[in-house]
């Protein structure tokens, strides 16, 4: 028995080590599962119209490719052109921001800013970082063959999962004991429903935020409105952190053009984010699970630290799946049904109330 326990512990350690070593592949597979889950919902809609599954899959993939390549053909040339202009303007914008800071420093009486060298170092470091990034941008872009390979891997895995999702689902369910397989089936349905709702809400939010940002930047006359609007829409997939990052380039460009434009862009992005958090997201995210803001922020930071750039974009769907499994398995199936061992109470003791969760409690 002791030897068997040591062998089992060693096997568990080896399995955890191997899973950690292939974590990037597992994340790519998870991304393919999310995309296939969303596309499978569209396939089901087409099948309700009397279209066979093979034709429905072909139509879904063809529409997806048409939309993606159409957007790339229309937007990509202007995006690359404006991105090149942005890379050339950002160092000058940093210098302009430093000039504004020096002006404030000379106008404020006393030693409020006189001894503060941290901001000066921050400006110098930011300018050096942007210059270095701009200088190496196209080198990094040309050498990133890994990204292309990963995209093809996700695309191939998505098509395989979409062609016959039932067999993969049954294979996953058979890894659980027979008495628990129906329960796993229900949990997977909840995950699918929540992931589809999250994707639909996020996509609508990205389009809405990108459009509002483009219109606002055009009205304010900020340079390069298209590239900044696209960045605002794309970074919307990263909660809390993405909107803050997307606001930095247009603010700097506004300051480069005129100081008041920088503050106007700051107010514009603040109003857009308030509209998103108070009105847009509560409506769009009705079909997904309720995620606490603190847990969402922590998940973004933790998954980015553990898994890098890919974990940053997959943090929210990973959190959705983990939260559903913890809530359904750990809380409902284990903790809620866990009873204290029965023991005869002392005659002077009062029988305590049950410590289980009350479904009607908040």
Short mmCIF file of C-alpha atoms in Angstrom, two decimals:
data_model
loop_
_atom_site.label_atom_id
_atom_site.label_comp_id
_atom_site.label_asym_id
_atom_site.label_seq_id
_atom_site.Cartn_x
_atom_site.Cartn_y
_atom_site.Cartn_z
CA UNK A 1 0.00 0.00 0.00
CA UNK A 2 2.81 2.41 0.83
CA UNK A 3 4.56 1.67 -2.47
CA UNK A 4 1.30 2.13 -4.36
CA UNK A 5 0.71 5.52 -2.73
CA UNK A 6 4.22 6.69 -3.61
CA UNK A 7 3.79 5.53 -7.21
CA UNK A 8 0.45 7.33 -7.44
CA UNK A 9 1.95 10.51 -5.99
CA UNK A 10 4.85 10.31 -8.45
CA UNK A 11 2.45 9.77 -11.37
CA UNK A 12 0.40 12.78 -10.25
CA UNK A 13 3.53 14.94 -10.07
CA UNK A 14 4.66 13.82 -13.54
CA UNK A 15 1.18 14.49 -14.97
CA UNK A 16 1.11 18.01 -13.48
CA UNK A 17 4.59 18.70 -14.84
CA UNK A 18 3.66 17.51 -18.34
CA UNK A 19 0.46 19.56 -18.33
CA UNK A 20 2.45 22.63 -17.31
CA UNK A 21 4.98 22.06 -20.08
CA UNK A 22 2.25 21.89 -22.74
CA UNK A 23 0.17 24.72 -21.24
CA UNK A 24 0.38 26.82 -24.41
CA UNK A 25 -0.99 23.96 -26.50
CA UNK A 26 -3.78 23.43 -23.97
CA UNK A 27 -4.65 27.13 -24.12
CA UNK A 28 -4.78 26.99 -27.92
CA UNK A 29 -7.03 23.95 -27.65
CA UNK A 30 -9.26 25.82 -25.19
CA UNK A 31 -9.46 28.75 -27.65
CA UNK A 32 -10.51 26.30 -30.37
CA UNK A 33 -13.16 24.84 -28.04
CA UNK A 34 -14.57 28.31 -27.34
CA UNK A 35 -14.70 29.23 -31.04
CA UNK A 36 -16.19 25.87 -32.01
CA UNK A 37 -18.82 26.22 -29.26
CA UNK A 38 -19.88 29.60 -30.61
CA UNK A 39 -19.91 28.45 -34.24
CA UNK A 40 -21.81 25.29 -33.32
CA UNK A 41 -24.65 27.50 -32.05
CA UNK A 42 -24.84 29.08 -35.51
CA UNK A 43 -24.80 25.63 -37.11
CA UNK A 44 -27.77 24.64 -34.94
CA UNK A 45 -29.67 27.71 -36.08
CA UNK A 46 -29.07 26.81 -39.72
CA UNK A 47 -30.12 23.21 -39.08
CA UNK A 48 -33.45 24.40 -37.72
CA UNK A 49 -34.04 25.86 -41.18
CA UNK A 50 -33.79 22.39 -42.73
CA UNK A 51 -30.14 22.52 -43.82
CA UNK A 52 -28.05 19.39 -43.33
CA UNK A 53 -25.23 19.59 -40.82
CA UNK A 54 -22.43 19.30 -43.40
CA UNK A 55 -23.82 22.19 -45.46
CA UNK A 56 -24.53 24.19 -42.30
CA UNK A 57 -20.90 23.80 -41.18
CA UNK A 58 -19.62 24.79 -44.63
CA UNK A 59 -21.89 27.86 -44.71
CA UNK A 60 -20.81 28.89 -41.19
CA UNK A 61 -17.09 28.59 -41.95
CA UNK A 62 -17.51 30.33 -45.32
CA UNK A 63 -19.38 33.24 -43.70
CA UNK A 64 -16.73 33.52 -40.99
CA UNK A 65 -13.90 33.57 -43.54
CA UNK A 66 -15.78 36.07 -45.71
CA UNK A 67 -16.31 38.44 -42.79
CA UNK A 68 -12.72 38.15 -41.55
CA UNK A 69 -11.07 38.54 -44.96
CA UNK A 70 -13.54 41.28 -45.94
CA UNK A 71 -12.70 43.29 -42.84
CA UNK A 72 -8.99 42.73 -43.42
CA UNK A 73 -9.26 43.82 -47.05
CA UNK A 74 -11.19 46.98 -46.19
CA UNK A 75 -9.60 48.06 -42.91
CA UNK A 76 -6.11 46.50 -42.90
CA UNK A 77 -4.45 48.84 -45.48
CA UNK A 78 -5.65 51.97 -43.67
CA UNK A 79 -4.85 50.40 -40.31
CA UNK A 80 -1.23 49.65 -41.29
CA UNK A 81 -0.80 53.14 -42.73
CA UNK A 82 -2.15 54.82 -39.60
CA UNK A 83 -0.16 52.42 -37.37
CA UNK A 84 3.05 53.53 -39.08
CA UNK A 85 2.08 57.16 -38.52
CA UNK A 86 1.22 56.39 -34.89
CA UNK A 87 4.63 54.77 -34.30
CA UNK A 88 6.27 57.94 -35.58
CA UNK A 89 4.13 60.36 -33.57
CA UNK A 90 4.22 58.69 -30.16
CA UNK A 91 7.81 59.75 -29.24
CA UNK A 92 6.95 63.36 -30.11
CA UNK A 93 3.78 63.06 -28.01
CA UNK A 94 5.86 61.88 -25.04
CA UNK A 95 8.11 64.91 -25.46
CA UNK A 96 5.05 67.19 -25.60
CA UNK A 97 3.73 65.63 -22.40
CA UNK A 98 7.09 66.29 -20.74
CA UNK A 99 6.92 69.92 -21.90
CA UNK A 100 3.46 70.32 -20.37
CA UNK A 101 4.73 68.80 -17.13
CA UNK A 102 7.66 71.24 -17.06
CA UNK A 103 5.22 74.11 -17.61
CA UNK A 104 3.11 72.99 -14.66
CA UNK A 105 6.25 72.54 -12.57
CA UNK A 106 7.34 76.13 -13.24
CA UNK A 107 3.90 77.53 -12.41
CA UNK A 108 3.30 75.67 -9.13
CA UNK A 109 4.80 77.57 -6.18
CA UNK A 110 6.95 76.00 -3.52
CA UNK A 111 8.62 72.60 -3.65
CA UNK A 112 5.53 70.57 -4.56
CA UNK A 113 7.13 69.31 -7.75
CA UNK A 114 10.68 70.60 -7.47
CA UNK A 115 12.12 67.56 -5.75
CA UNK A 116 10.07 65.00 -7.64
CA UNK A 117 12.44 63.28 -10.02
CA UNK A 118 10.26 60.18 -10.43
CA UNK A 119 8.05 61.73 -13.09
CA UNK A 120 11.08 62.89 -15.09
CA UNK A 121 12.51 59.39 -15.02
CA UNK A 122 9.11 58.02 -16.01
CA UNK A 123 9.00 60.25 -19.08
CA UNK A 124 12.53 59.27 -20.07
CA UNK A 125 11.83 55.56 -19.63
CA UNK A 126 8.53 55.78 -21.53
CA UNK A 127 10.16 57.61 -24.43
CA UNK A 128 13.01 55.07 -24.56
CA UNK A 129 10.56 52.17 -24.43
CA UNK A 130 8.39 53.56 -27.23
CA UNK A 131 11.42 54.33 -29.40
CA UNK A 132 12.77 50.82 -28.86
CA UNK A 133 9.39 49.25 -29.59
CA UNK A 134 8.92 51.33 -32.74
CA UNK A 135 12.42 50.50 -33.94
CA UNK A 136 11.90 46.77 -33.49
CA UNK A 137 8.25 46.65 -34.49
CA UNK A 138 8.63 45.37 -38.02
CA UNK A 139 11.43 43.00 -37.00
CA UNK A 140 9.13 41.45 -34.41
CA UNK A 141 6.28 41.39 -36.90
CA UNK A 142 8.35 39.62 -39.56
CA UNK A 143 9.81 37.07 -37.12
CA UNK A 144 6.52 36.09 -35.48
CA UNK A 145 6.00 32.87 -37.43
CA UNK A 146 4.80 31.29 -34.21
CA UNK A 147 1.65 33.40 -34.30
CA UNK A 148 0.74 32.20 -37.78
CA UNK A 149 1.37 28.56 -36.85
CA UNK A 150 -0.76 28.92 -33.72
CA UNK A 151 -3.58 30.50 -35.71
CA UNK A 152 -3.59 27.60 -38.17
CA UNK A 153 -3.54 25.15 -35.26
CA UNK A 154 -6.55 26.83 -33.67
CA UNK A 155 -8.36 26.94 -37.03
CA UNK A 156 -7.71 23.25 -37.74
CA UNK A 157 -8.76 22.22 -34.22
CA UNK A 158 -11.89 24.36 -34.47
CA UNK A 159 -12.96 22.70 -37.73
CA UNK A 160 -12.31 19.23 -36.30
CA UNK A 161 -14.36 19.99 -33.21
CA UNK A 162 -17.12 21.55 -35.28
CA UNK A 163 -17.46 18.61 -37.66
CA UNK A 164 -18.26 16.08 -34.96
CA UNK A 165 -18.60 17.76 -31.54
CA UNK A 166 -20.68 14.93 -30.08
CA UNK A 167 -17.88 12.37 -30.19
CA UNK A 168 -15.40 14.68 -28.45
CA UNK A 169 -18.02 15.55 -25.86
CA UNK A 170 -18.77 11.88 -25.16
CA UNK A 171 -15.05 11.11 -24.88
CA UNK A 172 -14.65 13.85 -22.28
CA UNK A 173 -17.71 12.69 -20.32
CA UNK A 174 -16.51 9.06 -20.20
CA UNK A 175 -13.50 10.23 -18.16
CA UNK A 176 -15.92 10.62 -15.22
CA UNK A 177 -17.61 7.85 -13.22
CA UNK A 178 -20.81 6.46 -14.72
CA UNK A 179 -23.06 7.80 -11.95
CA UNK A 180 -21.78 11.36 -12.53
CA UNK A 181 -21.90 11.55 -16.34
CA UNK A 182 -25.39 13.02 -16.58
CA UNK A 183 -24.32 15.73 -14.16
CA UNK A 184 -21.22 16.48 -16.29
CA UNK A 185 -23.46 16.72 -19.34
CA UNK A 186 -25.56 19.39 -17.60
CA UNK A 187 -22.45 21.31 -16.49
CA UNK A 188 -21.10 21.31 -20.05
CA UNK A 189 -24.44 22.70 -21.25
CA UNK A 190 -24.13 25.53 -18.72
CA UNK A 191 -20.58 26.25 -19.88
CA UNK A 192 -21.72 26.33 -23.50
CA UNK A 193 -24.61 28.68 -22.74
CA UNK A 194 -22.39 31.05 -20.74
CA UNK A 195 -19.53 31.06 -23.28
CA UNK A 196 -21.89 31.81 -26.17
CA UNK A 197 -23.49 34.62 -24.16
CA UNK A 198 -20.08 36.03 -23.24
CA UNK A 199 -18.88 35.93 -26.85
CA UNK A 200 -22.02 37.61 -28.20
CA UNK A 201 -21.88 40.31 -25.53
CA UNK A 202 -18.15 40.89 -25.99
CA UNK A 203 -18.44 41.10 -29.77
CA UNK A 204 -21.30 43.59 -29.54
CA UNK A 205 -19.34 45.58 -26.94
CA UNK A 206 -16.22 45.67 -29.12
CA UNK A 207 -18.17 46.95 -32.13
CA UNK A 208 -20.04 49.52 -30.03
CA UNK A 209 -16.94 50.84 -28.21
CA UNK A 210 -14.92 50.96 -31.43
CA UNK A 211 -17.67 52.86 -33.25
CA UNK A 212 -18.22 55.36 -30.43
CA UNK A 213 -14.47 55.92 -30.11
CA UNK A 214 -14.11 56.51 -33.85
CA UNK A 215 -16.99 59.02 -33.94
CA UNK A 216 -15.73 60.85 -30.84
CA UNK A 217 -12.13 61.06 -32.09
CA UNK A 218 -13.35 62.32 -35.48
CA UNK A 219 -15.41 65.06 -33.82
CA UNK A 220 -12.46 66.11 -31.65
CA UNK A 221 -10.12 66.08 -34.64
CA UNK A 222 -7.58 63.73 -33.04
CA UNK A 223 -5.07 62.29 -35.53
CA UNK A 224 -5.36 58.65 -36.63
CA UNK A 225 -8.91 57.98 -35.39
CA UNK A 226 -9.29 54.62 -37.17
CA UNK A 227 -6.30 52.87 -35.61
CA UNK A 228 -7.20 54.18 -32.14
CA UNK A 229 -10.80 53.07 -32.52
CA UNK A 230 -9.73 49.58 -33.64
CA UNK A 231 -7.36 49.34 -30.67
CA UNK A 232 -10.19 50.41 -28.34
CA UNK A 233 -12.47 47.74 -29.78
CA UNK A 234 -9.89 44.95 -29.73
CA UNK A 235 -8.67 45.71 -26.20
CA UNK A 236 -12.26 45.61 -24.99
CA UNK A 237 -11.82 41.84 -24.72
CA UNK A 238 -9.45 42.51 -21.76
CA UNK A 239 -11.68 43.79 -18.94
CA UNK A 240 -10.55 46.70 -16.73
CA UNK A 241 -7.01 46.83 -18.14
CA UNK A 242 -7.78 46.95 -21.89
CA UNK A 243 -9.81 50.21 -21.85
CA UNK A 244 -7.07 51.97 -19.87
CA UNK A 245 -4.37 50.88 -22.30
CA UNK A 246 -6.46 51.84 -25.35
CA UNK A 247 -6.89 55.40 -24.03
CA UNK A 248 -3.15 56.17 -23.80
CA UNK A 249 -2.28 56.60 -27.55
CA UNK A 250 -5.21 58.95 -28.43
CA UNK A 251 -4.56 61.04 -25.29
CA UNK A 252 -0.91 61.46 -26.29
CA UNK A 253 -1.87 62.31 -29.87
CA UNK A 254 -4.40 64.84 -28.60
CA UNK A 255 -1.73 66.47 -26.43
CA UNK A 256 0.61 66.58 -29.44
CA UNK A 257 -2.01 68.48 -31.43
CA UNK A 258 -3.29 70.73 -28.63
CA UNK A 259 -3.27 70.38 -24.83
CA UNK A 260 -7.04 70.69 -24.53
CA UNK A 261 -7.54 67.78 -26.93
CA UNK A 262 -5.68 65.44 -24.61
CA UNK A 263 -8.02 66.28 -21.75
CA UNK A 264 -11.02 66.09 -24.10
CA UNK A 265 -9.99 62.58 -25.19
CA UNK A 266 -9.61 61.58 -21.53
CA UNK A 267 -13.15 62.77 -20.82
CA UNK A 268 -14.44 61.07 -23.99
CA UNK A 269 -12.99 57.68 -23.03
CA UNK A 270 -14.20 58.08 -19.45
CA UNK A 271 -17.76 58.72 -20.66
CA UNK A 272 -17.62 55.79 -23.09
CA UNK A 273 -16.44 53.44 -20.33
CA UNK A 274 -19.15 54.67 -17.97
CA UNK A 275 -21.75 54.02 -20.66
CA UNK A 276 -20.30 50.58 -21.20
CA UNK A 277 -20.16 49.54 -17.54
CA UNK A 278 -23.49 51.07 -16.46
CA UNK A 279 -25.72 50.54 -19.49
CA UNK A 280 -24.20 48.42 -22.25
CA UNK A 281 -22.60 45.45 -20.46
CA UNK A 282 -25.52 44.73 -18.07
CA UNK A 283 -27.76 44.36 -21.11
CA UNK A 284 -25.31 42.36 -23.25
CA UNK A 285 -24.12 40.00 -20.50
CA UNK A 286 -27.51 38.74 -19.35
CA UNK A 287 -26.80 35.30 -20.84
CA UNK A 288 -23.48 34.76 -19.10
CA UNK A 289 -22.54 34.02 -15.51
CA UNK A 290 -22.19 36.87 -13.04
CA UNK A 291 -18.49 37.67 -12.61
CA UNK A 292 -17.33 39.79 -9.70
CA UNK A 293 -15.16 42.72 -10.87
CA UNK A 294 -12.36 41.94 -8.41
CA UNK A 295 -12.19 38.28 -9.49
CA UNK A 296 -12.22 39.36 -13.14
CA UNK A 297 -9.32 41.76 -12.60
CA UNK A 298 -7.34 39.17 -10.63
CA UNK A 299 -7.95 36.53 -13.30
CA UNK A 300 -6.59 38.83 -16.00
CA UNK A 301 -3.43 39.54 -13.98
CA UNK A 302 -2.91 35.92 -12.88
CA UNK A 303 -3.53 34.29 -16.27
CA UNK A 304 -1.34 36.88 -17.99
CA UNK A 305 1.47 36.16 -15.52
CA UNK A 306 1.11 32.38 -15.89
CA UNK A 307 0.35 32.01 -19.60
CA UNK A 308 1.55 35.24 -21.18
CA UNK A 309 -0.20 37.11 -23.98
CA UNK A 310 -2.59 34.27 -24.79
CA UNK A 311 -3.72 34.01 -21.18
CA UNK A 312 -4.48 37.73 -21.20
CA UNK A 313 -7.10 37.30 -23.93
CA UNK A 314 -8.51 34.00 -22.63
CA UNK A 315 -8.72 35.10 -18.99
CA UNK A 316 -12.47 35.79 -18.96
CA UNK A 317 -13.65 32.58 -20.72
CA UNK A 318 -11.27 30.60 -18.50
CA UNK A 319 -12.75 32.30 -15.44
CA UNK A 320 -16.29 31.55 -16.66
CA UNK A 321 -15.57 27.84 -17.08
CA UNK A 322 -13.66 27.57 -13.78
CA UNK A 323 -16.40 29.40 -11.89
CA UNK A 324 -19.15 27.15 -13.28
CA UNK A 325 -17.25 23.96 -12.42
CA UNK A 326 -16.42 25.17 -8.92
CA UNK A 327 -19.98 26.30 -8.28
CA UNK A 328 -21.61 23.15 -9.61
CA UNK A 329 -19.16 20.48 -8.43
CA UNK A 330 -17.45 21.85 -5.33
CA UNK A 331 -20.27 23.92 -3.85
CA UNK A 332 -23.51 22.23 -4.96
CA UNK A 333 -22.40 18.59 -5.19
CA UNK A 334 -19.88 18.50 -2.32
CA UNK A 335 -20.23 21.35 0.15
CA UNK A 336 -24.04 21.61 0.08
CA UNK A 337 -24.47 17.87 0.65
CA UNK A 338 -21.70 17.55 3.22
CA UNK A 339 -23.16 16.58 6.59
CA UNK A 340 -21.43 16.37 9.92
CA UNK A 341 -20.99 12.85 11.34
CA UNK A 342 -23.90 11.87 13.55
CA UNK A 343 -23.21 11.64 17.27
CA UNK A 344 -25.68 11.41 20.16
CA UNK A 345 -26.11 14.84 21.73
CA UNK A 346 -25.57 15.36 25.45
CA UNK A 347 -28.74 15.74 27.45
CA UNK A 348 -27.77 19.31 28.47
CA UNK A 349 -26.84 20.34 24.92
CA UNK A 350 -29.20 21.94 22.45
CA UNK A 351 -29.27 20.33 18.99
CA UNK A 352 -27.53 22.79 16.60
CA UNK A 353 -29.06 23.89 13.35
CA UNK A 354 -27.84 22.49 10.07
CA UNK A 355 -24.74 24.19 8.71
CA UNK A 356 -25.69 23.65 5.08
CA UNK A 357 -26.33 26.48 2.64
CA UNK A 358 -29.81 27.87 2.43
CA UNK A 359 -30.93 28.22 -1.18
CA UNK A 360 -33.11 31.18 -0.30
CA UNK A 361 -30.25 33.06 1.37
CA UNK A 362 -28.54 35.82 -0.59
#
